[in-house]
Amino acid sequence: MLRTQVAIVGGGPAGLLLSHLLHLQGIDSVVLERRSQDYVEQRVRAGVLEQGTVDLLHECGVGERLGREGEEHEGVFVQFDEERLRIPFQELTGRSITVYGQKQVVRDLNERRLADGGRLLHEVDDVAVHDIATDHPSVTFVHEGESQALEADFIAGCDGFHGVCREAIPADVRRVYERVYPFGWLGILAEVAPSTDELIYANNARGFALHSMRSPSISRFYLQCPPDEPIENWPDQQIWDELATRLDSPGWQLRQGPIFDKSVTPMRSFVAEPLRHGRLFLAGDSAHIVPPTGAKGLNLALADVDRLAEALADHYRTGTETGLDEYSAACLQRVWRVQHFSWWMTSLTHRFEGPDQDFDRRLQRSQFDYLRTSRAAATTLAENYVGLPLR
């Protein structure tokens, strides 16, 4: 049987960062990931990092490429029909965001863990966790055709929404809160320079649109659509025409280019409580999902593991259980704040169908006008978007 101090199920950004933070404290870990390393590094995911996330990655020594290639943004545009309003983050909060794709974060963490001799096992199947309510939990799995067992002091479930760790918590202990939205996002990546220097969140009568970016030559766009929309219903030119309509603003023009990635993502809010049972701790998407409107999923996951790594380090250093005992409640306080902000941004910017849709749209107009005329309202948006302090 293999042995480690912390078994980490899931080799995405949360699992990799946790492994790295533990390594810096002299704590051994093994990371188990069901996908290949190449697949994990190429997954198209979020690209907006909060100020606290950027600071954390620099502090733990994996921010060199982020510092070179990340694009710092000191504000964001919110648009209602053709009227565009800038929310100046730096002026209102003294902080900013950085555009740097999740796959770049994963690549940086992978390279650092491998350089440090980290144990990362990819393409692992049939993962199961055992004895989590005892002092000797373990994980069984199949790797390279061989059945193996990994004994640990603790298990960290960083294995995403469809992973096995959350389901290992007994049903009579676990409580789930969920909201499924009646729309999804059609997302594209295109080989074209961004048409804006900062992100644009647009509320149009035809639905929501977002203009983001990945680099000086790659742009990222989203369109509100039905959650089960077949991607075949959206030929490239129709996408560009719809983006041009929903993002239209006087004196502004949308650049177009070849589209090389298209997908439709349903939207939900999800929280499973508690984030700890016995020696098992949940982090990231295994415990919570937020709608992508507030760009919070990756940031929230990394905030979880930052807190977990600190609690584990305190335990191994002093024997205290305080940080471990407080982990779930402390994380959930941040989770629900982020859930509220993500819901609020979604309700501000999306079209809601139904008998109350005209009433809802008037409320959205009122909220937009309030952002335009109230520094306090704009500061609230800016403060939540750039991210609350990690600790």
Coordinates of C-alpha atoms in Angstrom, one line a residue:
M1 CA 0.0 0.0 0.0
L2 CA 1.2 3.5 -0.9
R3 CA 1.4 6.1 1.9
T4 CA 1.2 9.9 2.1
Q5 CA 0.1 12.6 4.5
V6 CA -2.5 14.1 2.2
A7 CA -4.2 12.3 -0.7
I8 CA -5.6 14.8 -3.2
V9 CA -8.3 13.5 -5.5
G10 CA -8.3 15.8 -8.6
G11 CA -5.4 17.3 -10.5
G12 CA -7.0 20.6 -11.7
P13 CA -6.0 24.0 -10.4
A14 CA -7.3 23.4 -6.9
G15 CA -5.6 20.0 -6.4
L16 CA -2.3 21.2 -7.9
L17 CA -2.2 24.4 -5.9
L18 CA -3.0 22.5 -2.7
S19 CA -0.2 20.0 -3.4
H20 CA 2.2 22.9 -4.0
L21 CA 1.3 24.8 -0.9
L22 CA 1.7 21.7 1.2
H23 CA 5.1 21.0 -0.4
L24 CA 6.2 24.5 0.7
Q25 CA 5.3 23.5 4.3
G26 CA 7.2 20.2 4.0
I27 CA 4.0 18.1 3.9
D28 CA 3.8 15.1 1.5
S29 CA 0.9 14.6 -0.9
V30 CA -0.1 12.5 -3.9
V31 CA -2.4 13.9 -6.6
L32 CA -4.8 11.5 -8.4
E33 CA -6.3 12.7 -11.7
R34 CA -8.6 10.7 -14.0
R35 CA -7.7 12.7 -17.1
S36 CA -4.3 13.0 -19.0
Q37 CA -2.0 15.8 -18.2
D38 CA -2.4 17.2 -21.7
Y39 CA -6.2 17.2 -21.4
V40 CA -6.2 19.0 -18.0
E41 CA -3.8 21.6 -19.4
Q42 CA -5.9 22.2 -22.5
R43 CA -9.3 22.5 -20.9
V44 CA -10.9 25.9 -21.8
R45 CA -12.1 27.5 -18.5
A46 CA -12.2 30.8 -16.7
G47 CA -9.7 33.5 -17.5
V48 CA -10.2 36.2 -14.8
L49 CA -8.1 36.2 -11.7
E50 CA -9.0 38.2 -8.6
Q51 CA -6.4 40.4 -7.0
G52 CA -6.1 38.0 -4.1
T53 CA -5.6 35.1 -6.4
V54 CA -2.8 36.9 -8.3
D55 CA -1.1 37.8 -5.1
L56 CA -1.3 34.2 -3.8
L57 CA 0.2 32.7 -7.0
H58 CA 3.1 35.2 -6.8
E59 CA 3.6 34.6 -3.1
C60 CA 3.9 30.8 -3.5
G61 CA 6.4 31.1 -6.4
V62 CA 4.3 30.2 -9.5
G63 CA 3.6 33.7 -10.8
E64 CA 6.5 34.3 -13.1
R65 CA 4.7 33.6 -16.3
L66 CA 1.5 35.2 -14.9
G67 CA 3.5 38.4 -14.3
R68 CA 4.8 38.4 -17.9
E69 CA 1.7 37.3 -19.8
G70 CA -1.2 38.2 -17.6
E71 CA -3.2 41.3 -18.6
E72 CA -4.1 43.6 -15.7
H73 CA -7.5 45.3 -16.0
E74 CA -8.4 48.3 -13.8
G75 CA -12.1 48.3 -14.7
V76 CA -14.9 46.7 -16.5
F77 CA -17.8 47.8 -18.8
V78 CA -21.4 47.2 -18.0
Q79 CA -23.8 47.9 -20.8
F80 CA -27.6 48.3 -21.0
D81 CA -28.9 48.3 -24.6
E82 CA -26.4 50.7 -26.3
E83 CA -25.4 52.6 -23.2
R84 CA -22.0 51.5 -21.8
L85 CA -20.8 52.3 -18.3
R86 CA -17.3 51.8 -17.0
I87 CA -16.8 50.6 -13.4
P88 CA -13.3 51.8 -12.4
F89 CA -11.9 49.1 -10.1
Q90 CA -8.6 50.8 -9.3
E91 CA -10.2 54.1 -8.5
L92 CA -13.0 52.6 -6.3
T93 CA -11.0 49.9 -4.5
G94 CA -7.3 50.3 -5.2
R95 CA -7.3 46.8 -6.7
S96 CA -7.6 45.2 -10.1
I97 CA -8.2 41.9 -11.9
T98 CA -5.9 40.0 -14.3
V99 CA -6.9 38.1 -17.4
Y100 CA -4.9 34.9 -17.5
G101 CA -6.5 31.6 -18.6
Q102 CA -7.1 28.7 -16.2
K103 CA -5.1 26.4 -18.5
Q104 CA -2.1 28.6 -18.1
V105 CA -2.5 28.4 -14.3
V106 CA -2.7 24.6 -14.5
R107 CA 0.3 24.5 -16.8
D108 CA 2.4 26.7 -14.3
L109 CA 1.4 24.5 -11.4
N110 CA 2.0 21.3 -13.2
E111 CA 5.5 22.4 -14.2
R112 CA 6.3 23.5 -10.7
R113 CA 5.1 20.3 -9.0
L114 CA 7.0 18.1 -11.5
A115 CA 10.2 20.2 -11.0
D116 CA 9.8 19.7 -7.3
G117 CA 9.4 16.0 -7.6
G118 CA 5.7 16.0 -6.8
R119 CA 3.8 12.7 -7.2
L120 CA 1.1 13.4 -9.8
L121 CA -0.7 10.3 -11.2
H122 CA -2.8 11.0 -14.3
E123 CA -5.3 8.7 -16.1
V124 CA -6.4 7.1 -12.9
D125 CA -9.7 5.1 -12.9
D126 CA -12.1 3.6 -10.4
V127 CA -11.3 6.0 -7.6
A128 CA -13.0 5.4 -4.3
V129 CA -12.4 6.8 -0.8
H130 CA -12.7 4.7 2.3
D131 CA -12.8 5.1 6.1
I132 CA -13.1 8.9 6.0
A133 CA -14.6 9.0 9.5
T134 CA -11.6 7.2 11.0
D135 CA -8.0 8.1 11.6
H136 CA -6.8 6.0 8.7
P137 CA -8.7 7.0 5.5
S138 CA -7.6 5.6 2.2
V139 CA -8.1 5.9 -1.6
T140 CA -8.3 3.0 -3.9
F141 CA -7.8 3.4 -7.7
V142 CA -6.5 1.8 -10.9
H143 CA -3.4 3.2 -12.5
E144 CA -1.8 1.8 -15.6
G145 CA -3.9 -1.3 -15.3
E146 CA -2.9 -2.0 -11.7
S147 CA -5.2 -1.8 -8.7
Q148 CA -3.6 0.3 -5.9
A149 CA -4.4 1.7 -2.5
L150 CA -3.2 4.9 -1.0
E151 CA -3.3 5.4 2.8
A152 CA -3.3 9.0 4.1
D153 CA -3.8 11.1 7.2
F154 CA -6.3 13.3 5.3
I155 CA -8.1 13.3 1.9
A156 CA -8.8 16.4 -0.1
G157 CA -11.6 16.1 -2.6
C158 CA -10.7 18.5 -5.4
D159 CA -12.4 16.3 -8.1
G160 CA -15.0 18.6 -9.4
F161 CA -18.8 18.5 -9.6
H162 CA -19.0 15.0 -11.0
G163 CA -16.3 13.5 -8.7
V164 CA -16.6 10.8 -6.1
C165 CA -15.6 12.6 -3.0
R166 CA -18.8 14.6 -2.3
E167 CA -20.9 11.5 -2.6
A168 CA -18.7 9.8 0.0
I169 CA -20.2 12.0 2.7
P170 CA -23.2 10.2 4.1
A171 CA -26.5 11.4 2.8
D172 CA -27.9 12.1 6.2
V173 CA -25.0 14.5 6.9
R174 CA -24.9 16.3 3.5
R175 CA -27.2 19.0 2.5
V176 CA -27.4 20.4 -1.0
Y177 CA -28.6 23.8 -2.2
E178 CA -29.1 24.3 -5.9
R179 CA -30.6 26.7 -8.5
V180 CA -30.6 25.8 -12.2
Y181 CA -30.9 28.7 -14.5
P182 CA -33.2 28.6 -17.6
F183 CA -30.4 29.5 -20.0
G184 CA -26.8 28.7 -20.8
W185 CA -23.8 30.3 -22.4
L186 CA -22.6 29.8 -25.9
G187 CA -18.9 30.4 -25.6
I188 CA -16.4 30.9 -28.4
L189 CA -12.6 31.5 -28.8
A190 CA -11.6 33.4 -31.9
E191 CA -8.3 34.4 -33.5
V192 CA -8.9 38.1 -33.4
A193 CA -7.5 41.0 -31.4
P194 CA -10.0 42.1 -28.7
S195 CA -12.3 45.0 -29.7
T196 CA -12.1 46.4 -26.2
D197 CA -9.4 47.0 -23.6
E198 CA -11.6 45.8 -20.8
L199 CA -14.4 43.2 -20.4
I200 CA -17.9 44.2 -21.6
Y201 CA -21.0 42.7 -19.9
A202 CA -24.0 43.6 -22.1
N203 CA -27.7 43.4 -21.3
N204 CA -29.6 43.5 -24.6
A205 CA -33.3 42.9 -25.3
R206 CA -32.2 39.8 -27.2
G207 CA -30.2 38.5 -24.3
F208 CA -26.8 38.7 -22.5
A209 CA -23.4 39.0 -24.2
L210 CA -19.9 39.1 -22.9
H211 CA -16.7 40.3 -24.6
S212 CA -13.6 39.0 -22.9
M213 CA -10.1 38.1 -24.1
R214 CA -7.3 35.6 -23.6
S215 CA -4.3 37.4 -25.2
P216 CA -3.6 40.3 -27.5
S217 CA -4.6 38.1 -30.4
I218 CA -7.3 35.8 -28.9
S219 CA -10.7 37.0 -27.9
R220 CA -13.3 35.2 -25.8
F221 CA -17.1 35.8 -26.3
Y222 CA -20.3 34.5 -24.7
L223 CA -23.9 34.6 -25.7
Q224 CA -27.0 33.7 -23.6
C225 CA -28.8 30.8 -25.2
P226 CA -31.1 27.9 -24.2
P227 CA -29.2 25.5 -21.9
D228 CA -29.7 22.6 -24.3
E229 CA -29.0 24.5 -27.5
P230 CA -27.3 22.3 -30.1
I231 CA -24.1 23.9 -31.2
E232 CA -25.0 23.1 -34.8
N233 CA -27.7 25.8 -34.6
W234 CA -25.0 28.5 -34.4
P235 CA -22.9 28.8 -37.6
D236 CA -20.0 31.2 -37.2
Q237 CA -21.4 34.1 -39.1
Q238 CA -24.7 33.9 -37.1
I239 CA -22.6 34.1 -33.9
W240 CA -20.8 37.2 -35.1
D241 CA -24.0 38.9 -36.2
E242 CA -25.6 38.2 -32.8
L243 CA -22.6 39.5 -30.9
A244 CA -22.5 42.6 -33.0
T245 CA -26.2 43.2 -32.2
R246 CA -26.0 42.6 -28.5
L247 CA -22.7 44.4 -28.0
D248 CA -23.5 47.4 -30.2
S249 CA -22.7 50.8 -28.8
P250 CA -22.3 54.2 -30.6
G251 CA -18.8 54.7 -32.1
W252 CA -17.7 51.1 -31.3
Q253 CA -17.1 48.3 -33.8
L254 CA -16.7 44.5 -33.2
R255 CA -13.7 42.9 -34.8
Q256 CA -14.3 39.4 -36.3
G257 CA -12.0 36.5 -37.0
P258 CA -11.8 32.7 -37.3
I259 CA -13.6 30.8 -34.5
F260 CA -11.6 27.8 -33.3
D261 CA -13.6 26.7 -30.2
K262 CA -17.4 26.6 -29.6
S263 CA -19.4 25.1 -26.7
V264 CA -22.6 25.5 -24.8
T265 CA -22.5 25.5 -21.0
P266 CA -25.6 25.3 -18.8
M267 CA -25.7 27.5 -15.7
R268 CA -26.3 26.6 -12.1
S269 CA -25.7 27.7 -8.6
F270 CA -24.8 24.8 -6.3
V271 CA -23.5 24.4 -2.7
A272 CA -23.0 21.2 -0.7
E273 CA -22.6 21.5 3.0
P274 CA -20.6 20.7 5.0
L275 CA -17.2 20.9 3.3
R276 CA -15.7 18.4 5.8
H277 CA -16.6 15.0 7.1
G278 CA -14.1 13.2 9.3
R279 CA -10.8 13.2 7.5
L280 CA -12.3 14.2 4.1
F281 CA -12.3 17.9 3.0
L282 CA -14.0 19.2 -0.1
A283 CA -12.7 22.1 -2.1
G284 CA -13.6 23.9 -5.4
D285 CA -16.3 22.5 -7.7
S286 CA -16.7 19.3 -5.7
A287 CA -18.4 21.5 -3.1
H288 CA -19.8 24.5 -5.0
I289 CA -20.6 25.8 -8.5
V290 CA -21.3 29.4 -9.3
P291 CA -22.7 30.8 -12.6
P292 CA -19.8 32.2 -14.6
T293 CA -21.2 35.7 -14.7
G294 CA -19.0 36.9 -11.8
A295 CA -15.9 35.0 -12.9
K296 CA -15.6 33.4 -9.5
G297 CA -15.3 29.6 -9.9
L298 CA -11.5 29.3 -10.2
N299 CA -10.9 32.1 -7.6
L300 CA -13.2 30.4 -5.1
A301 CA -11.6 27.0 -5.5
L302 CA -8.1 28.5 -4.9
A303 CA -9.3 30.4 -1.9
D304 CA -10.6 27.0 -0.5
V305 CA -7.3 25.3 -0.8
D306 CA -5.3 28.2 0.5
R307 CA -7.3 28.0 3.7
L308 CA -7.1 24.2 3.8
A309 CA -3.3 24.2 3.3
E310 CA -2.9 26.7 6.1
A311 CA -5.1 24.5 8.4
L312 CA -3.2 21.4 7.6
A313 CA 0.2 23.1 8.1
D314 CA -1.0 24.3 11.5
H315 CA -2.0 20.8 12.4
Y316 CA 1.3 19.2 11.4
R317 CA 3.3 22.0 13.0
T318 CA 1.5 22.3 16.4
G319 CA -1.0 19.5 16.6
T320 CA -4.0 21.9 16.6
E321 CA -7.3 20.9 15.1
T322 CA -8.7 24.5 15.2
G323 CA -8.2 25.4 11.5
L324 CA -9.4 22.0 10.4
D325 CA -12.5 22.3 12.6
E326 CA -13.2 25.8 11.3
Y327 CA -12.5 25.1 7.6
S328 CA -16.0 24.3 6.4
A329 CA -17.7 27.3 8.1
A330 CA -15.0 29.7 7.1
C331 CA -15.1 28.6 3.5
L332 CA -18.9 28.7 3.3
Q333 CA -19.0 32.3 4.5
R334 CA -17.0 33.2 1.4
V335 CA -18.9 30.8 -0.8
W336 CA -22.3 32.3 0.0
R337 CA -21.0 35.8 -0.5
V338 CA -19.7 34.8 -3.9
Q339 CA -22.9 33.0 -4.7
H340 CA -24.9 36.1 -4.0
F341 CA -22.7 38.3 -6.2
S342 CA -22.7 35.8 -9.1
W343 CA -26.5 35.6 -8.8
W344 CA -26.8 39.4 -8.7
M345 CA -24.6 39.8 -11.8
T346 CA -26.6 37.2 -13.6
S347 CA -29.9 38.8 -12.7
L348 CA -28.6 42.2 -13.8
T349 CA -27.4 41.2 -17.2
H350 CA -29.6 38.3 -18.5
R351 CA -32.9 38.2 -20.2
F352 CA -35.5 36.3 -18.2
E353 CA -38.5 34.9 -20.1
G354 CA -42.0 34.6 -18.7
P355 CA -45.0 36.7 -17.7
D356 CA -42.8 39.1 -15.5
Q357 CA -40.1 39.7 -18.1
D358 CA -41.2 43.3 -18.8
F359 CA -41.2 44.0 -15.1
D360 CA -37.8 42.4 -14.7
R361 CA -36.3 44.4 -17.5
R362 CA -37.5 47.7 -15.8
L363 CA -35.8 46.5 -12.6
Q364 CA -32.6 45.9 -14.5
R365 CA -32.8 49.4 -16.0
S366 CA -33.2 50.9 -12.6
Q367 CA -30.2 49.0 -11.2
F368 CA -28.1 50.1 -14.2
D369 CA -29.1 53.7 -13.6
Y370 CA -28.2 53.3 -9.9
L371 CA -24.7 52.0 -10.8
R372 CA -24.3 55.0 -13.1
T373 CA -25.3 57.6 -10.5
S374 CA -24.2 56.1 -7.2
R375 CA -20.5 55.7 -6.3
A376 CA -21.5 53.4 -3.4
A377 CA -23.4 51.0 -5.8
A378 CA -20.4 51.0 -8.3
T379 CA -18.0 50.4 -5.4
T380 CA -20.0 47.4 -4.2
L381 CA -19.8 45.8 -7.7
A382 CA -16.1 46.7 -8.0
E383 CA -15.3 45.3 -4.5
N384 CA -16.9 42.0 -5.2
Y385 CA -15.5 41.6 -8.7
V386 CA -11.9 42.2 -7.8
G387 CA -12.4 39.8 -4.9
L388 CA -12.6 40.0 -1.1
P389 CA -9.3 39.4 0.8
L390 CA -8.4 35.7 1.0
R391 CA -8.1 35.9 4.8

